[in-house]
Amino acid sequence: FSTVKIEPGTTVGILPTTIEDKKYSKVSEYFGEQLLITCSRTKTFKLVERKNLQSLYNEWKLNQTLGIEGEKAVEIGKALGA
């Protein structure tokens, strides 16, 4: 449930969850997998493939380093399928 309207086909990327306390690592892994499964079963979200997440992260990091903002960042994201 969301109080914000989410348009069908909204692109999302799900990053692996991490937790410092090792006793909860299995719970963290389970949560991430369930989130991925749930999002993949609905038409609300278009998932960015995991293989593209590293490319997206690298572009984001480059944007931060070079100060790329706004329209240019959107263009780069679209080129990567985001």
PDB file of C-alpha atoms in Angstrom:
ATOM      1  CA  PHE A   1       0.000   0.000   0.000  1.00  0.00           C
ATOM      2  CA  SER A   2       1.258   3.484  -0.829  1.00  0.00           C
ATOM      3  CA  THR A   3      -0.178   6.921  -0.165  1.00  0.00           C
ATOM      4  CA  VAL A   4       1.684   8.103  -3.263  1.00  0.00           C
ATOM      5  CA  LYS A   5       0.334   7.193  -6.698  1.00  0.00           C
ATOM      6  CA  ILE A   6       2.819   4.961  -8.490  1.00  0.00           C
ATOM      7  CA  GLU A   7       2.330   4.784 -12.243  1.00  0.00           C
ATOM      8  CA  PRO A   8       2.307   1.311 -13.833  1.00  0.00           C
ATOM      9  CA  GLY A   9       5.677   0.489 -15.355  1.00  0.00           C
ATOM     10  CA  THR A  10       7.658   2.648 -12.922  1.00  0.00           C
ATOM     11  CA  THR A  11      11.311   1.637 -13.195  1.00  0.00           C
ATOM     12  CA  VAL A  12      13.015   0.521  -9.983  1.00  0.00           C
ATOM     13  CA  GLY A  13      16.281  -1.096  -9.014  1.00  0.00           C
ATOM     14  CA  ILE A  14      16.543  -3.229  -5.906  1.00  0.00           C
ATOM     15  CA  LEU A  15      19.942  -3.293  -4.282  1.00  0.00           C
ATOM     16  CA  PRO A  16      21.056  -6.093  -1.990  1.00  0.00           C
ATOM     17  CA  THR A  17      20.384  -5.397   1.664  1.00  0.00           C
ATOM     18  CA  THR A  18      23.191  -5.517   4.172  1.00  0.00           C
ATOM     19  CA  ILE A  19      23.229  -5.488   7.933  1.00  0.00           C
ATOM     20  CA  GLU A  20      26.102  -5.185  10.389  1.00  0.00           C
ATOM     21  CA  ASP A  21      24.713  -7.605  12.962  1.00  0.00           C
ATOM     22  CA  LYS A  22      25.482 -11.059  11.527  1.00  0.00           C
ATOM     23  CA  LYS A  23      22.699 -12.740  13.491  1.00  0.00           C
ATOM     24  CA  TYR A  24      20.197 -10.946  11.229  1.00  0.00           C
ATOM     25  CA  SER A  25      21.986 -11.582   7.933  1.00  0.00           C
ATOM     26  CA  LYS A  26      19.581 -14.371   6.884  1.00  0.00           C
ATOM     27  CA  VAL A  27      16.598 -12.146   7.660  1.00  0.00           C
ATOM     28  CA  SER A  28      18.143  -9.361   5.601  1.00  0.00           C
ATOM     29  CA  GLU A  29      18.787 -11.713   2.681  1.00  0.00           C
ATOM     30  CA  TYR A  30      15.239 -13.103   2.906  1.00  0.00           C
ATOM     31  CA  PHE A  31      13.739  -9.592   2.977  1.00  0.00           C
ATOM     32  CA  GLY A  32      15.654  -8.569  -0.149  1.00  0.00           C
ATOM     33  CA  GLU A  33      14.649 -11.700  -2.043  1.00  0.00           C
ATOM     34  CA  GLN A  34      10.982 -11.312  -1.074  1.00  0.00           C
ATOM     35  CA  LEU A  35      11.010  -7.680  -2.154  1.00  0.00           C
ATOM     36  CA  LEU A  36      12.492  -8.666  -5.506  1.00  0.00           C
ATOM     37  CA  ILE A  37       9.965 -11.479  -6.019  1.00  0.00           C
ATOM     38  CA  THR A  38       7.020  -9.282  -5.058  1.00  0.00           C
ATOM     39  CA  CYS A  39       8.069  -6.440  -7.349  1.00  0.00           C
ATOM     40  CA  SER A  40       8.674  -8.798 -10.256  1.00  0.00           C
ATOM     41  CA  ARG A  41       5.157 -10.232  -9.970  1.00  0.00           C
ATOM     42  CA  THR A  42       3.382  -6.910 -10.330  1.00  0.00           C
ATOM     43  CA  LYS A  43       2.910  -4.733 -13.392  1.00  0.00           C
ATOM     44  CA  THR A  44       3.434  -1.642 -11.252  1.00  0.00           C
ATOM     45  CA  PHE A  45       7.195  -1.917 -11.453  1.00  0.00           C
ATOM     46  CA  LYS A  46       9.711  -2.472 -14.228  1.00  0.00           C
ATOM     47  CA  LEU A  47      12.820  -3.871 -12.593  1.00  0.00           C
ATOM     48  CA  VAL A  48      16.275  -2.823 -13.701  1.00  0.00           C
ATOM     49  CA  GLU A  49      18.205  -6.012 -14.286  1.00  0.00           C
ATOM     50  CA  ARG A  50      20.840  -6.700 -11.650  1.00  0.00           C
ATOM     51  CA  LYS A  51      23.566  -6.793 -14.264  1.00  0.00           C
ATOM     52  CA  ASN A  52      22.724  -3.145 -15.083  1.00  0.00           C
ATOM     53  CA  LEU A  53      22.752  -1.967 -11.462  1.00  0.00           C
ATOM     54  CA  GLN A  54      26.546  -1.795 -11.368  1.00  0.00           C
ATOM     55  CA  SER A  55      26.539   0.317 -14.538  1.00  0.00           C
ATOM     56  CA  LEU A  56      23.907   2.610 -13.042  1.00  0.00           C
ATOM     57  CA  TYR A  57      25.916   2.932  -9.847  1.00  0.00           C
ATOM     58  CA  ASN A  58      29.090   3.703 -11.776  1.00  0.00           C
ATOM     59  CA  GLU A  59      27.279   6.407 -13.763  1.00  0.00           C
ATOM     60  CA  TRP A  60      25.794   7.882 -10.596  1.00  0.00           C
ATOM     61  CA  LYS A  61      29.221   7.959  -8.962  1.00  0.00           C
ATOM     62  CA  LEU A  62      30.710   9.608 -12.063  1.00  0.00           C
ATOM     63  CA  ASN A  63      27.880  12.169 -12.068  1.00  0.00           C
ATOM     64  CA  GLN A  64      28.623  12.992  -8.441  1.00  0.00           C
ATOM     65  CA  THR A  65      32.341  13.349  -9.144  1.00  0.00           C
ATOM     66  CA  LEU A  66      31.904  15.488 -12.271  1.00  0.00           C
ATOM     67  CA  GLY A  67      28.917  17.438 -10.999  1.00  0.00           C
ATOM     68  CA  ILE A  68      26.557  16.226 -13.762  1.00  0.00           C
ATOM     69  CA  GLU A  69      22.976  17.112 -12.851  1.00  0.00           C
ATOM     70  CA  GLY A  70      19.460  17.397 -14.154  1.00  0.00           C
ATOM     71  CA  GLU A  71      18.751  16.720 -17.810  1.00  0.00           C
ATOM     72  CA  LYS A  72      22.136  15.156 -18.544  1.00  0.00           C
ATOM     73  CA  ALA A  73      21.768  12.681 -15.691  1.00  0.00           C
ATOM     74  CA  VAL A  74      18.300  11.745 -16.975  1.00  0.00           C
ATOM     75  CA  GLU A  75      19.706  11.163 -20.467  1.00  0.00           C
ATOM     76  CA  ILE A  76      22.407   8.876 -19.093  1.00  0.00           C
ATOM     77  CA  GLY A  77      19.855   6.946 -17.018  1.00  0.00           C
ATOM     78  CA  LYS A  78      17.561   6.453 -19.996  1.00  0.00           C
ATOM     79  CA  ALA A  79      20.460   5.246 -22.107  1.00  0.00           C
ATOM     80  CA  LEU A  80      21.104   2.565 -19.476  1.00  0.00           C
ATOM     81  CA  GLY A  81      17.453   1.534 -19.392  1.00  0.00           C
ATOM     82  CA  ALA A  82      16.476   3.215 -16.159  1.00  0.00           C
TER      83      ALA A  82
END
